[in-house]
Short mmCIF file of C-alpha atoms and ligand atoms in Angstrom, two decimals:
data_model
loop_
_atom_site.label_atom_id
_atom_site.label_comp_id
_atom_site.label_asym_id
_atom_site.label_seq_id
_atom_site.Cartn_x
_atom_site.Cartn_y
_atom_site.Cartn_z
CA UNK O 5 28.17 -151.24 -31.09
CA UNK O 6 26.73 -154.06 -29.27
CA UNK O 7 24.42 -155.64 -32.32
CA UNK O 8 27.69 -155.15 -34.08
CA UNK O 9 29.55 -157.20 -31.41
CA UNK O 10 26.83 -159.97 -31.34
CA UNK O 11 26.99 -160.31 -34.94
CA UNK O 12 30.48 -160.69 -34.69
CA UNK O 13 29.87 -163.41 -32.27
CA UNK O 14 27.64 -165.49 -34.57
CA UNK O 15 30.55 -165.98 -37.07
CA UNK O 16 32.33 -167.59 -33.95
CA UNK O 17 29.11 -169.97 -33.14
CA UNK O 18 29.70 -173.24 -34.96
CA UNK O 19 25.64 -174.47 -35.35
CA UNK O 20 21.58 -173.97 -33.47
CA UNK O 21 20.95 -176.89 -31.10
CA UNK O 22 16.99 -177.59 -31.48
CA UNK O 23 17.55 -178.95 -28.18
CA UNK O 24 19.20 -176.05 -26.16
CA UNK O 25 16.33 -173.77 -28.19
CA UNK O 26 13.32 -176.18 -26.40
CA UNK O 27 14.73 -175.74 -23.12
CA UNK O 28 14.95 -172.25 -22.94
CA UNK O 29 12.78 -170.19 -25.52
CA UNK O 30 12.63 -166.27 -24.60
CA UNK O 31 12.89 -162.94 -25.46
CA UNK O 32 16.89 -163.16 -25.43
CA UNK O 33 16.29 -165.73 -28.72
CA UNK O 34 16.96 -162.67 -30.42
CA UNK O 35 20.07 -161.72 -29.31
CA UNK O 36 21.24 -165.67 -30.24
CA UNK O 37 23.46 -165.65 -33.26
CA UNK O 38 22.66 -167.06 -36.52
CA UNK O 39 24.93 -168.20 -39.00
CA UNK O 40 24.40 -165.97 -42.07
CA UNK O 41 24.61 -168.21 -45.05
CA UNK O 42 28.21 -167.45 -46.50
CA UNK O 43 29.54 -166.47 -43.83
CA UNK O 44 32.97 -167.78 -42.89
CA UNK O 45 33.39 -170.78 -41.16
CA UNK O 46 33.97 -170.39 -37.30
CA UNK O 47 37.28 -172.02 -37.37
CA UNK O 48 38.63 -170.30 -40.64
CA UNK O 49 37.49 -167.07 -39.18
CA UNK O 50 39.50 -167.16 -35.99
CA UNK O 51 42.56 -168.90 -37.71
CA UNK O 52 42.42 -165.84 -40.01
CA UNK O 53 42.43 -163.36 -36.65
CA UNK O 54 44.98 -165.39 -35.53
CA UNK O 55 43.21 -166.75 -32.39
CA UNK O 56 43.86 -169.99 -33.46
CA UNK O 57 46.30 -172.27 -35.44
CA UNK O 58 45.40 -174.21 -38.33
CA UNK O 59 45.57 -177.45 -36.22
CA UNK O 60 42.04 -175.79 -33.94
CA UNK O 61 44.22 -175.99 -31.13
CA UNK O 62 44.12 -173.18 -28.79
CA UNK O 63 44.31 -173.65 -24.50
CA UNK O 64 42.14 -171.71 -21.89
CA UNK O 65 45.19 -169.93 -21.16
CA UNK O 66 45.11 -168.43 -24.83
CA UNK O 67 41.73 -168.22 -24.86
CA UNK O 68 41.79 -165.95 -21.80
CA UNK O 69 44.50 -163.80 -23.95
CA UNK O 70 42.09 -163.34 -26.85
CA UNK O 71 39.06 -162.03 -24.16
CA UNK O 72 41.11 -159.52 -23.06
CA UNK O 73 42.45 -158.55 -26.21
CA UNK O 74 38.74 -158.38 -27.71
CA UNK O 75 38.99 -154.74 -25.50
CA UNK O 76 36.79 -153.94 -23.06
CA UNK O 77 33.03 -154.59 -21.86
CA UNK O 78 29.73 -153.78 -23.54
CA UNK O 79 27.46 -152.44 -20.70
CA UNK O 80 23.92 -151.19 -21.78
CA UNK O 81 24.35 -150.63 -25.37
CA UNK O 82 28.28 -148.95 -24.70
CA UNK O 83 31.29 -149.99 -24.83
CA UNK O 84 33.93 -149.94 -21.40
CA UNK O 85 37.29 -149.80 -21.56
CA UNK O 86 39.49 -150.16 -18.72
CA UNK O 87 43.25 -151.05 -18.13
CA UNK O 88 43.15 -152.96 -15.18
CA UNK O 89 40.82 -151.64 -12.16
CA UNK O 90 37.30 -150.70 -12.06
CA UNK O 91 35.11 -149.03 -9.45
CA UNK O 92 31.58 -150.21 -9.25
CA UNK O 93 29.16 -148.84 -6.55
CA UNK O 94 26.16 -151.39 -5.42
CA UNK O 95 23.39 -149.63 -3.74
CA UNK O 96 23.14 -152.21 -0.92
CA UNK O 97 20.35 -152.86 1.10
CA UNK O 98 18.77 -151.16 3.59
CA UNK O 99 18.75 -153.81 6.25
CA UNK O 100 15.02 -153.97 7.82
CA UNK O 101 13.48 -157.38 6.50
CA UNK O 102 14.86 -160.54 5.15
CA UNK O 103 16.37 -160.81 1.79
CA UNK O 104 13.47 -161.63 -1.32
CA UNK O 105 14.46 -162.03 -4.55
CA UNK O 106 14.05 -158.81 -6.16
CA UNK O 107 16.94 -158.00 -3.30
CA UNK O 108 19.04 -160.61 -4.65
CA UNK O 109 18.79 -160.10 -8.43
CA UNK O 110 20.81 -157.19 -8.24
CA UNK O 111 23.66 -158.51 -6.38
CA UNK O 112 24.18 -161.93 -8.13
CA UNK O 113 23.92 -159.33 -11.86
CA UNK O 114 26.68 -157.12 -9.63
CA UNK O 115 28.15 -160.40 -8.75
CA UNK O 116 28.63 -161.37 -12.74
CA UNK O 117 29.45 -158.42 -13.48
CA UNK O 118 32.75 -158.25 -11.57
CA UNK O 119 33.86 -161.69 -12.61
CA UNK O 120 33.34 -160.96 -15.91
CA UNK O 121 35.75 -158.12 -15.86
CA UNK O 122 38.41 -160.37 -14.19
CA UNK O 123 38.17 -162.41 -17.53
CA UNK O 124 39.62 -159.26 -19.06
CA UNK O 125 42.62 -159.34 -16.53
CA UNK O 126 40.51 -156.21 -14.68
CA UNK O 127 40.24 -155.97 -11.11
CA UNK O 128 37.03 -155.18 -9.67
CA UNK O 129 37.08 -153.03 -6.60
CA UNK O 130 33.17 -153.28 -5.36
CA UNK O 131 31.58 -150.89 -2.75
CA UNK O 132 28.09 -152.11 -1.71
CA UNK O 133 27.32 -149.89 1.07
CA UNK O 134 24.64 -150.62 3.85
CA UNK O 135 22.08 -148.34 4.60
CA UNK O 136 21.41 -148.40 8.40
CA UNK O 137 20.00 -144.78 8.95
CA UNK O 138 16.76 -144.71 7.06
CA UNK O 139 13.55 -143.84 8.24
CA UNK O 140 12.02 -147.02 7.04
CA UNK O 141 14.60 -149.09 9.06
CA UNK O 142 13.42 -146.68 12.03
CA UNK O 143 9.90 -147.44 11.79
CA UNK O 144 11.01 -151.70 11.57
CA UNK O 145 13.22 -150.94 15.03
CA UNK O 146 11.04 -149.32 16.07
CA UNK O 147 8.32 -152.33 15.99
CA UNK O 148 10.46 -154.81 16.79
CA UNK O 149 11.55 -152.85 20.27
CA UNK O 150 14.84 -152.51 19.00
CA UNK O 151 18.01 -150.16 18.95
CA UNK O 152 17.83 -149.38 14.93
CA UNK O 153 21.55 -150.37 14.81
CA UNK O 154 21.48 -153.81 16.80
CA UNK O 155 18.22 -154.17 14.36
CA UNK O 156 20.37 -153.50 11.54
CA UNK O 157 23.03 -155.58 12.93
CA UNK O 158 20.81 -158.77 12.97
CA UNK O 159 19.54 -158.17 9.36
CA UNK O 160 22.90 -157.94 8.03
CA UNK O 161 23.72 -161.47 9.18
CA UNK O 162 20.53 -162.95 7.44
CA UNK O 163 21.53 -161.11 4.01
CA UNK O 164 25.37 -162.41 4.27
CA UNK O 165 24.04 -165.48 4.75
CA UNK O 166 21.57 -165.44 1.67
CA UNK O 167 24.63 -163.95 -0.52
CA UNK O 168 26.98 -166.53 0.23
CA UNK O 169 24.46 -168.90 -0.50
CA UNK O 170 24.08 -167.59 -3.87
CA UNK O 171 27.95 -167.65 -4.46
CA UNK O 172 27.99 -163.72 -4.36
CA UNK O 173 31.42 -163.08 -3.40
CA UNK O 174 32.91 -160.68 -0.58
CA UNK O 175 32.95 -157.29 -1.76
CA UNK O 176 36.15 -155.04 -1.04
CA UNK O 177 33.96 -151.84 0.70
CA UNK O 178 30.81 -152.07 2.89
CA UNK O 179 30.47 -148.95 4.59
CA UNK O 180 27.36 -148.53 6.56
CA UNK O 181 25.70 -145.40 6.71
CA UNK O 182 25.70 -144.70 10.59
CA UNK O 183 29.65 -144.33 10.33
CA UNK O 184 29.51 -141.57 7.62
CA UNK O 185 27.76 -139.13 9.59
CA UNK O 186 30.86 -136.75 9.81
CA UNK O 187 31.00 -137.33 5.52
CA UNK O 188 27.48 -136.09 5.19
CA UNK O 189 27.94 -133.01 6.69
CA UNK O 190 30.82 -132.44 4.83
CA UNK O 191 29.09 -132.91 1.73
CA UNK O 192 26.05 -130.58 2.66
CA UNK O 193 28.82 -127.91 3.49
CA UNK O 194 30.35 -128.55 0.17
CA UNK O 195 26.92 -128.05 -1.56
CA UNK O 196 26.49 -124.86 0.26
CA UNK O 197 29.26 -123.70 -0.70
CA UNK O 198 28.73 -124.29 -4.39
CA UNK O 199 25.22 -123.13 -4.19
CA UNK O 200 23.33 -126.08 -5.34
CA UNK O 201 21.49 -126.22 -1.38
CA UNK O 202 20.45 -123.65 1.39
CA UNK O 203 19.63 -124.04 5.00
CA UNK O 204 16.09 -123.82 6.17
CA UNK O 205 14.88 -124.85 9.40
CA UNK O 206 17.71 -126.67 10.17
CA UNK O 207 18.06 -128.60 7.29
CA UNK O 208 19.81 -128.41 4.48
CA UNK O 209 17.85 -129.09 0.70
CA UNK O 210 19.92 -130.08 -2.22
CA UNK O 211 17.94 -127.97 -5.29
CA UNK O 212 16.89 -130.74 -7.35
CA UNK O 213 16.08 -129.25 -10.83
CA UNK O 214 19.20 -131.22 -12.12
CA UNK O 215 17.94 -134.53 -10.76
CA UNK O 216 15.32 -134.03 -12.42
CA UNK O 217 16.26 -132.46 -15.92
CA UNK O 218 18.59 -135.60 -16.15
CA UNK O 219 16.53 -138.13 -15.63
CA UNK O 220 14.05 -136.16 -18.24
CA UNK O 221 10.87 -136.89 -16.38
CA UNK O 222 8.53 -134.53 -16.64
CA UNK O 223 7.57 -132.44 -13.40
CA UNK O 224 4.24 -134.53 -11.89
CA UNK O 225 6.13 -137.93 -12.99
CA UNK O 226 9.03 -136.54 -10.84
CA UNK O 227 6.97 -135.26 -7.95
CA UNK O 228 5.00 -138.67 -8.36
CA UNK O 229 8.07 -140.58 -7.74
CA UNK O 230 9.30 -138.27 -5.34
CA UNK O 231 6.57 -138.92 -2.63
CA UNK O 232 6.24 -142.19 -3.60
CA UNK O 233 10.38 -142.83 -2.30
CA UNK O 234 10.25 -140.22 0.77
CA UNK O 235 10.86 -137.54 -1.00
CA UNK O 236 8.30 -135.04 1.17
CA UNK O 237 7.95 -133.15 -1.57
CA UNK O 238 5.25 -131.79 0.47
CA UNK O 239 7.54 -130.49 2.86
CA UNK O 240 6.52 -126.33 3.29
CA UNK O 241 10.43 -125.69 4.61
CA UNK O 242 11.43 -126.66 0.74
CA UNK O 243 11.62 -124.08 -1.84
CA UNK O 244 10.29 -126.24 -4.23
CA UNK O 245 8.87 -129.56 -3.60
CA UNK O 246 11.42 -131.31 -6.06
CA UNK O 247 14.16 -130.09 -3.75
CA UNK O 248 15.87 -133.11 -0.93
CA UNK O 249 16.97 -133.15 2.38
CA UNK O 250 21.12 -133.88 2.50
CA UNK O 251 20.28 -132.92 6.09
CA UNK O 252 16.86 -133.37 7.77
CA UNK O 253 16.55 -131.43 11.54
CA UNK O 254 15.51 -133.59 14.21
CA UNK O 255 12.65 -135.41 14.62
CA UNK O 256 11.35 -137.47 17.47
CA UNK O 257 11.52 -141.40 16.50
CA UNK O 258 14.83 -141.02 14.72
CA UNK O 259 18.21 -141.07 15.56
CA UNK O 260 20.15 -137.69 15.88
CA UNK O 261 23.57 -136.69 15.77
CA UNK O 262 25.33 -132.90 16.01
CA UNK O 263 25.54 -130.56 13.02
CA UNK O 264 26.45 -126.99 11.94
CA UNK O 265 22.86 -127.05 10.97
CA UNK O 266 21.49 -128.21 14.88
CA UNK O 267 20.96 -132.13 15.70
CA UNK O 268 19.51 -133.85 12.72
CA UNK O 269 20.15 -136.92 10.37
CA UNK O 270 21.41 -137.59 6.80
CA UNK O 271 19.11 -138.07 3.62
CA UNK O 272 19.11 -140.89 1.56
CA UNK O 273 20.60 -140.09 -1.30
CA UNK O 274 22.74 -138.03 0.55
CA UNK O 275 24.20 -141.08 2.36
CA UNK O 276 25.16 -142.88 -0.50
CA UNK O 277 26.63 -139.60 -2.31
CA UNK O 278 28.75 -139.28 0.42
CA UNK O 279 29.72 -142.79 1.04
CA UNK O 280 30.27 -143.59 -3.06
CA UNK O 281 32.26 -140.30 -2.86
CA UNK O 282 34.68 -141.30 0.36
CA UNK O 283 35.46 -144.36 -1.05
CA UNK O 284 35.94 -143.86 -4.72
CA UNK O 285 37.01 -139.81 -4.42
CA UNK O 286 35.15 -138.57 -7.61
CA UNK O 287 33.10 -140.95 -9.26
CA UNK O 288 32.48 -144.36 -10.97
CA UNK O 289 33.18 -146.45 -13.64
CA UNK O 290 29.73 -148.70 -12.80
CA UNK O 291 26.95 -147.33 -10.62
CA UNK O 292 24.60 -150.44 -10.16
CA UNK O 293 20.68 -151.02 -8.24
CA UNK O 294 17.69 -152.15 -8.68
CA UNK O 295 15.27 -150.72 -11.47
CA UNK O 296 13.02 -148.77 -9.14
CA UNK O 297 16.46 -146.42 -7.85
CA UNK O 298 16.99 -145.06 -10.68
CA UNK O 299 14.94 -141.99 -9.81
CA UNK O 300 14.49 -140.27 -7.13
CA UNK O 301 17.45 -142.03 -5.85
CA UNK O 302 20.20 -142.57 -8.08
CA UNK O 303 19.53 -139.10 -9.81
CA UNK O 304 19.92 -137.23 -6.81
CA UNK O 305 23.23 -139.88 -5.86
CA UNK O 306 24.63 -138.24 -9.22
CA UNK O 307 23.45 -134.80 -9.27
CA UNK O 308 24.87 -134.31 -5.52
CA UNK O 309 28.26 -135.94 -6.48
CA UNK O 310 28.76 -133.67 -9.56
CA UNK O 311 27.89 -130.66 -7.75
CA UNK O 312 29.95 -131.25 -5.32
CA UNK O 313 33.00 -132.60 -7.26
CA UNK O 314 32.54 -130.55 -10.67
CA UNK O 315 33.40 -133.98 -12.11
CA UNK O 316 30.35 -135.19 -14.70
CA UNK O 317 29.19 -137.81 -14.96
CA UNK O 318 29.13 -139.22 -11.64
CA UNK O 319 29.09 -142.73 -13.46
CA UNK O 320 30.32 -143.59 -16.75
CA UNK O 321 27.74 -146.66 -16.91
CA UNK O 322 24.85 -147.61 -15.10
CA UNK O 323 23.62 -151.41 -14.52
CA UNK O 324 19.89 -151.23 -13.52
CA UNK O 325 18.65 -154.68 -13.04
CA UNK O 326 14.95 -155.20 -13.91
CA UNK O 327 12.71 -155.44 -11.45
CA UNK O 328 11.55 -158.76 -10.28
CA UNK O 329 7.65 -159.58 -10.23
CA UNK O 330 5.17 -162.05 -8.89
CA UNK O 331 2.55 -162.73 -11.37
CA UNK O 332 2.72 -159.13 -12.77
CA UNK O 333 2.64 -157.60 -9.33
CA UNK O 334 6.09 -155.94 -7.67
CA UNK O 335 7.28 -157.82 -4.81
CA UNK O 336 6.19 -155.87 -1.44
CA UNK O 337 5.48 -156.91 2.29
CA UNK O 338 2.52 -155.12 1.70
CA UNK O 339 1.72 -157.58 -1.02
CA UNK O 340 2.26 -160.44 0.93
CA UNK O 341 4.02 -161.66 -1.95
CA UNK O 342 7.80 -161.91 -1.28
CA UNK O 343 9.56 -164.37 -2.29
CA UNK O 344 12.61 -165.21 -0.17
CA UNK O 345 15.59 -166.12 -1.08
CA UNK O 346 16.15 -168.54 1.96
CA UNK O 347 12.85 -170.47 1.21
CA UNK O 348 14.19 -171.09 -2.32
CA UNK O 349 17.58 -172.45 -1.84
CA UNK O 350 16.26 -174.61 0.70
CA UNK O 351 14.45 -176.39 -1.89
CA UNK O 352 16.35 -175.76 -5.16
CA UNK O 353 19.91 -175.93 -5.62
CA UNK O 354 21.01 -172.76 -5.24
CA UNK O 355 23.01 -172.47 -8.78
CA UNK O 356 19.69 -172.65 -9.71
CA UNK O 357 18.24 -169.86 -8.22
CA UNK O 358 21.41 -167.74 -9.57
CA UNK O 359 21.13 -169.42 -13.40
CA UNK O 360 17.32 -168.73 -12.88
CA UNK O 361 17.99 -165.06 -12.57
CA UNK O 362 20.89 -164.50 -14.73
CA UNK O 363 18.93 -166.21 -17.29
CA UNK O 364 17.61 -163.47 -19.33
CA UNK O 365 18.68 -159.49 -20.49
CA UNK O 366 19.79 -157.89 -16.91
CA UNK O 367 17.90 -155.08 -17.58
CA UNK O 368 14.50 -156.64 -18.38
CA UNK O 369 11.55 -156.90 -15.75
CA UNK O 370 10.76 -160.73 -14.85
CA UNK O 371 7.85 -163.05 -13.48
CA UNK O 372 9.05 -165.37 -11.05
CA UNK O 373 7.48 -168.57 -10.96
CA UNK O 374 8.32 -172.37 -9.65
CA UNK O 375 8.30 -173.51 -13.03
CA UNK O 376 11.03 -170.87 -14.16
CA UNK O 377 12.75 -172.30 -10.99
CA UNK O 378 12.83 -175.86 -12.25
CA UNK O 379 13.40 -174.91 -15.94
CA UNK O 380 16.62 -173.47 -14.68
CA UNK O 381 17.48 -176.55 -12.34
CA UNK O 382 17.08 -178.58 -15.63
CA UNK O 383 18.91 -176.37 -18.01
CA UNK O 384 21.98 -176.30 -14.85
CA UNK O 385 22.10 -179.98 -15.15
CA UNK O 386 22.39 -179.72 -18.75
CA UNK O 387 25.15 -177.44 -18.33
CA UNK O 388 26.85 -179.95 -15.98
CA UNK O 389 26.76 -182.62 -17.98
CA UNK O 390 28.29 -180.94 -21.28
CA UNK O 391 31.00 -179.68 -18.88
CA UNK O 392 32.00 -183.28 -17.72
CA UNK O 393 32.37 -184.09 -22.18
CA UNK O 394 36.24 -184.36 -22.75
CA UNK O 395 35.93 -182.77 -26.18
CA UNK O 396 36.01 -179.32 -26.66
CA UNK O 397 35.88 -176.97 -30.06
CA UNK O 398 38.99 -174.70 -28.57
CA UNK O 399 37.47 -171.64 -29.69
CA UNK O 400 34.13 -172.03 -28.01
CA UNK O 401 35.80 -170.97 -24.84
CA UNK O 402 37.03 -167.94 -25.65
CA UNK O 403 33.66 -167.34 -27.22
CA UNK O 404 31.83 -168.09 -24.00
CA UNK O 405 33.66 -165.12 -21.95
CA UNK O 406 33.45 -163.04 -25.04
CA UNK O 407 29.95 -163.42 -24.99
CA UNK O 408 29.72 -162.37 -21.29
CA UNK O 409 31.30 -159.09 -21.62
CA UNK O 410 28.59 -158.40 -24.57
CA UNK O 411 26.66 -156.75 -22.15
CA UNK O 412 26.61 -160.14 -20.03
CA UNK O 413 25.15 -161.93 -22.14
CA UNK O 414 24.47 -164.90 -20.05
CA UNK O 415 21.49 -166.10 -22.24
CA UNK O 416 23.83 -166.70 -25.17
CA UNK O 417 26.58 -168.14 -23.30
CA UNK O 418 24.85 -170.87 -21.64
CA UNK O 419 23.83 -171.71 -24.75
CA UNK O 420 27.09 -172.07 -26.30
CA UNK O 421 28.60 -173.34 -23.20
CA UNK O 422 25.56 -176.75 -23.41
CA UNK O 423 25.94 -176.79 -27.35
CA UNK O 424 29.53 -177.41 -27.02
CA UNK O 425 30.59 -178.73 -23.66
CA UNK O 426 34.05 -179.35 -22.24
CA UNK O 427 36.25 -176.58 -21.29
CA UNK O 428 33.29 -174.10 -22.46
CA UNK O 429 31.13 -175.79 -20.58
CA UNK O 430 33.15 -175.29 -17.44
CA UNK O 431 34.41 -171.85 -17.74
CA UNK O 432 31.01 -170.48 -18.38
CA UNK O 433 30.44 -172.74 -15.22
CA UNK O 434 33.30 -171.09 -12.97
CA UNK O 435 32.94 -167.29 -14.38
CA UNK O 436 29.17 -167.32 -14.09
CA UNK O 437 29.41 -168.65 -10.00
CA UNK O 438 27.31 -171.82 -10.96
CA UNK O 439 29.86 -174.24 -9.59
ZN1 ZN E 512 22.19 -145.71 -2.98
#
């Protein structure tokens, strides 16, 4: 469905600029339409679907009429419909370090994502929860001499601060983990109850065989992965090493609240389950993180929530955004090779550093470099001078927010948006948060 929709785009796409192809060469080339010889003119073609009169004239108001008409959003190779809300779930950060780029990636791509589908009249609701009990942030409190929560607290304030930088907009649901306690145990009782954990030692273990037989990894790729993200698979209280703690039993160096189960603390994926699962009741219409969630962490998200709800799936789409490298290398502390988000805005606009990483398929693994920094400075000043041209092809805005909701498609749009200026220019502008 979504080559067919990008073909359909290309009829739309007047003429190649040499120029615009120069500036930005890529892997997303490919995805750029070309005008098949024979093919019907762009203006005859939209006069004949009656998105514009014979005279080419056609406002933004119209324009905005014919997105929402086109029906619904291509996400990862499907398409979305929706009438006029849609839940999306952001696994947030777990607030123990600065924010680096890799961090930020996914919430500028959530960012997009949501004011894309208010170009087709829906309303995003966004929950981008905050995970404040983790063992990691424990060990980071812990080192600093810290309460893990007034830690936490400070964090936070350095990643709102980096997000409104970037023009990421307030979400509508933040719940931090720490205040979900209560929801946790209810969801490890609910899990009992449907047999999918048991109680051992004063924990409770989610059986993951699910997790796993979704995500179709094989067994040592999942127990890999597994230890690799906290998983303990080595854990001799398990049944089987695959299985997770909803509810770990106390351990000295973490915090500890009261349970059915004896004092102990949430698990991960547990916390997000149950927090995805207060606020949205069921499930998801988007369930969006970073590449490297999508197992253990998302799998077990899912596999808990459909246990517990009988509802499958969990999500009806999921928006992975690749995972952000330095010189082939993933970013890590350990590394010494993060690359912070505050350094770059101070010297870089920072609609660069947001074109610079919507740039490019959401889903695709990326280098960062300076140069791709300045590449995108240069190709945002070429986007703000087209938008300041007074001349507009009327049609070429209405293709520039169709081409977003072809599985955002930014690539493609800034394209358009430089080739043909104007109004394009500065709706791709406003929708994609450059402004
Ligand atoms: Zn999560």
């Amino acid at each position: 469905m979504f080559a067919l929709s990008v073909i359909a785009a290309s009829n739309l796409m007047p003429r190649q600029n040499p120029a615009a192809s120069s500036v930005h060469p890529g892997p997303h080339r490919g995805l750029r339409a070309v005008t098949r010889p024979g093919s019907t003119p762009p203006r005859a073609a939209l006069v004949a679907r009656g998105a514009m009169d014979e005279t080419g004239i056609m406002n933004e108001t119209q324009a905005d009429t014919a997105i929402a008409r086109a029906g619904g959003l291509y996400l990862g190779g499907r398409r979305l419909a929706f009438l006029d809300r849609a839940r999306i779930y952001a696994c947030g950060i777990t607030p123990y370090d600065v924010t680096h780029l890799g961090h930020a990636a996914t919430f500028v791509w959530v960012d997009t994502l949501a004011r894309t589908l208010r170009l087709l009249g829906v309303e995003p609701e966004i929950c981008r929860n905050v995970t404040d009990v983790d063992d990691v942030l424990d060990a980071a409190a812990h080192r600093a001499g810290e309460p893990y929560d007034a830690f936490a607290a400070v964090q936070q304030y350095y990643f709102d601060r980096d997000m409104a930088a970037l023009n990421v907009r307030d979400v509508q649901h933040e719940p931090r983990a720490h205040r979900y306690v209560d929801q946790v145990i209810r969801l490890a009782d609910g899990l009992l109850a449907a047999g999918s954990a048991y109680v051992r030692r004063g924990s409770v273990y989610f059986r993951g065989d699910s997790a796993v037989r979704d995500a179709g990894l094989d067994r040592d790729g999942a127990l890999r992965l597994s230890a690799e993200y906290g998983g303990r698979p080595e854990d001799p209280a398990k049944d089987d090493p695959l299985d997770v703690a909803v509810w770990q039993a106390g351990e000295q160096g973490h915090p500890a609240w009261d349970s059915p189960w004896g004092q102990g603390r949430p698990g991960w994926h547990a916390e997000c389950a149950a927090m995805a699962l207060s606020v949205f009741c069921s499930g998801v219409d988007v369930h969006a993180g970073g590449a490297d969630l999508r197992f253990p962490h998302h799998a077990y998200h899912a596999a808990m929530a459909e246990a517990f709800t009988g509802v499958r799936p969990y999500a009806r789409a999921w928006l992975h955004a690749g995972t952000v490298r330095v010189g082939g290398a993933k970013m890590a502390k350990s590394a010494g090779n993060l690359v912070l988000v505050r350094d770059l805005v101070e010297g870089h606009p920072a609609a660069a550093v947001r074109l610079m990483i919507l740039d490019r398929p959401w889903s695709e693994d990326w280098d960062y470099s300076p140069a791709l920094l300045d590449r995108a400075g240069k190709r945002l000043e070429e986007l703000y001078r087209a938008a300041g041209r007074t001349r507009t092809a009327p049609a070429a805005v209405a293709e520039t927010g169709r081409l977003l909701t072809a599985d955002l498609n930014v690539p493609a749009a800034v394209d358009l948006a430089i080739e043909e200026g104007g109004a394009a220019a500065r709706n791709a502008t406003a929708v994609l948060g450059l402004n």
